[in-house]
Amino acid sequence: PVIALSPILNNEPISGPAGVLMASLKIPVSSFEVAKLYSAFLDTFIAHTGDSNSSSNLATMGINLINTDILMPTKFDEIRLAKLMLEL
């Protein structure tokens, strides 16, 4: 199974170059667009709870969407998210 964690939250990159790369390719910066880019090989996409994404559109593409808190300000958060991904 291929799992991806969204680098985007509310149409802004959390960190890193994702937003700049997407904008330079004239792709809307959103978690949904990231999932679309990976749709050919992606099984499960993890996005932040409350982020604007379309679970019905992802399901149509055969992608399972999991919404959870993806922010990792503490070691506890890092471990929590890693455990979730390993359980998938």
CSV table of N, CA and C in Angstrom, one decimal, residues 12-53:
chain,number,residue,atom,x,y,z
A,12,GLU,N,-2.2,26.1,2.1
A,12,GLU,CA,-0.8,26.7,2.4
A,12,GLU,C,0.1,25.5,2.8
A,13,PRO,N,1.3,25.5,2.3
A,13,PRO,CA,2.3,24.5,2.7
A,13,PRO,C,2.5,24.6,4.2
A,14,ILE,N,2.6,23.4,4.8
A,14,ILE,CA,3.0,23.4,6.3
A,14,ILE,C,4.4,23.8,6.4
A,15,SER,N,5.3,23.2,5.6
A,15,SER,CA,6.7,23.6,5.5
A,15,SER,C,7.2,23.0,4.2
A,16,GLY,N,8.4,23.4,3.8
A,16,GLY,CA,9.0,22.9,2.6
A,16,GLY,C,8.5,23.6,1.3
A,17,PRO,N,9.0,23.0,0.2
A,17,PRO,CA,8.8,23.7,-1.1
A,17,PRO,C,7.5,23.3,-1.8
A,18,ALA,N,6.6,22.5,-1.3
A,18,ALA,CA,5.4,22.0,-2.0
A,18,ALA,C,4.6,23.2,-2.6
A,19,GLY,N,4.3,24.2,-1.9
A,19,GLY,CA,3.5,25.3,-2.4
A,19,GLY,C,4.2,26.0,-3.5
A,20,VAL,N,5.5,26.2,-3.4
A,20,VAL,CA,6.2,26.9,-4.5
A,20,VAL,C,6.3,26.1,-5.7
A,21,LEU,N,6.5,24.8,-5.6
A,21,LEU,CA,6.6,23.9,-6.7
A,21,LEU,C,5.2,23.8,-7.4
A,22,MET,N,4.1,23.7,-6.6
A,22,MET,CA,2.8,23.6,-7.2
A,22,MET,C,2.4,24.9,-8.0
A,23,ALA,N,2.7,26.0,-7.3
A,23,ALA,CA,2.4,27.3,-7.9
A,23,ALA,C,3.2,27.5,-9.2
A,24,SER,N,4.5,27.1,-9.2
A,24,SER,CA,5.3,27.3,-10.5
A,24,SER,C,4.8,26.4,-11.6
A,25,LEU,N,4.1,25.3,-11.3
A,25,LEU,CA,3.5,24.4,-12.3
A,25,LEU,C,2.0,24.8,-12.6
A,26,LYS,N,1.6,25.9,-12.0
A,26,LYS,CA,0.2,26.4,-12.1
A,26,LYS,C,-0.8,25.4,-11.7
A,27,ILE,N,-0.5,24.7,-10.6
A,27,ILE,CA,-1.4,23.7,-10.0
A,27,ILE,C,-1.9,24.4,-8.7
A,28,PRO,N,-3.2,24.4,-8.5
A,28,PRO,CA,-3.7,25.0,-7.2
A,28,PRO,C,-3.1,24.4,-6.0
A,29,VAL,N,-2.7,25.2,-5.0
A,29,VAL,CA,-2.1,24.7,-3.8
A,29,VAL,C,-3.2,24.2,-2.9
A,30,SER,N,-3.4,22.9,-2.9
A,30,SER,CA,-4.4,22.3,-2.0
A,30,SER,C,-4.0,20.8,-1.7
A,31,SER,N,-4.5,20.3,-0.6
A,31,SER,CA,-4.3,18.9,-0.3
A,31,SER,C,-4.9,18.0,-1.4
A,32,PHE,N,-6.1,18.4,-1.9
A,32,PHE,CA,-6.8,17.6,-2.9
A,32,PHE,C,-5.9,17.5,-4.2
A,33,GLU,N,-5.3,18.6,-4.6
A,33,GLU,CA,-4.5,18.6,-5.8
A,33,GLU,C,-3.2,17.7,-5.6
A,34,VAL,N,-2.7,17.7,-4.4
A,34,VAL,CA,-1.6,16.8,-4.1
A,34,VAL,C,-2.0,15.3,-4.3
A,35,ALA,N,-3.1,15.0,-3.7
A,35,ALA,CA,-3.7,13.6,-3.9
A,35,ALA,C,-3.9,13.3,-5.4
A,36,LYS,N,-4.4,14.3,-6.1
A,36,LYS,CA,-4.6,14.0,-7.6
A,36,LYS,C,-3.3,13.8,-8.3
A,37,LEU,N,-2.3,14.5,-7.9
A,37,LEU,CA,-1.0,14.3,-8.5
A,37,LEU,C,-0.4,12.9,-8.3
A,38,TYR,N,-0.8,12.3,-7.1
A,38,TYR,CA,-0.3,11.0,-6.8
A,38,TYR,C,-1.3,9.9,-7.1
A,39,SER,N,-2.4,10.2,-7.7
A,39,SER,CA,-3.5,9.3,-7.9
A,39,SER,C,-3.2,8.0,-8.6
A,40,ALA,N,-2.2,8.0,-9.5
A,40,ALA,CA,-1.9,6.8,-10.3
A,40,ALA,C,-1.3,5.7,-9.4
A,41,PHE,N,-0.8,6.0,-8.3
A,41,PHE,CA,-0.2,5.0,-7.4
A,41,PHE,C,-0.6,5.1,-6.0
A,42,LEU,N,-1.4,6.0,-5.6
A,42,LEU,CA,-1.7,6.3,-4.2
A,42,LEU,C,-2.9,5.4,-3.7
A,43,ASP,N,-2.8,4.8,-2.6
A,43,ASP,CA,-3.9,4.0,-2.0
A,43,ASP,C,-4.6,4.8,-0.9
A,44,THR,N,-3.9,5.5,0.0
A,44,THR,CA,-4.4,6.2,1.1
A,44,THR,C,-3.8,7.6,1.2
A,45,PHE,N,-4.6,8.6,1.4
A,45,PHE,CA,-4.1,10.0,1.6
A,45,PHE,C,-4.5,10.5,3.0
A,46,ILE,N,-3.6,11.0,3.7
A,46,ILE,CA,-3.9,11.6,5.0
A,46,ILE,C,-3.8,13.1,4.9
A,47,ALA,N,-4.9,13.7,5.3
A,47,ALA,CA,-5.0,15.2,5.3
A,47,ALA,C,-5.5,15.6,6.7
A,48,HIS,N,-5.3,16.9,6.9
A,48,HIS,CA,-5.6,17.5,8.2
A,48,HIS,C,-7.2,17.6,8.4
A,49,THR,N,-7.6,17.2,9.5
A,49,THR,CA,-9.1,17.4,9.8
A,49,THR,C,-9.5,18.8,9.6
A,50,GLY,N,-10.6,18.9,8.8
A,50,GLY,CA,-11.1,20.2,8.5
A,50,GLY,C,-10.5,20.9,7.3
A,51,ASP,N,-9.5,20.3,6.7
A,51,ASP,CA,-8.9,20.8,5.5
A,51,ASP,C,-9.9,20.7,4.4
A,52,SER,N,-9.8,21.6,3.4
A,52,SER,CA,-10.7,21.5,2.3
A,52,SER,C,-10.2,20.5,1.3
A,53,ASN,N,-10.8,19.3,1.3
A,53,ASN,CA,-10.5,18.3,0.3
A,53,ASN,C,-11.9,17.6,0.0
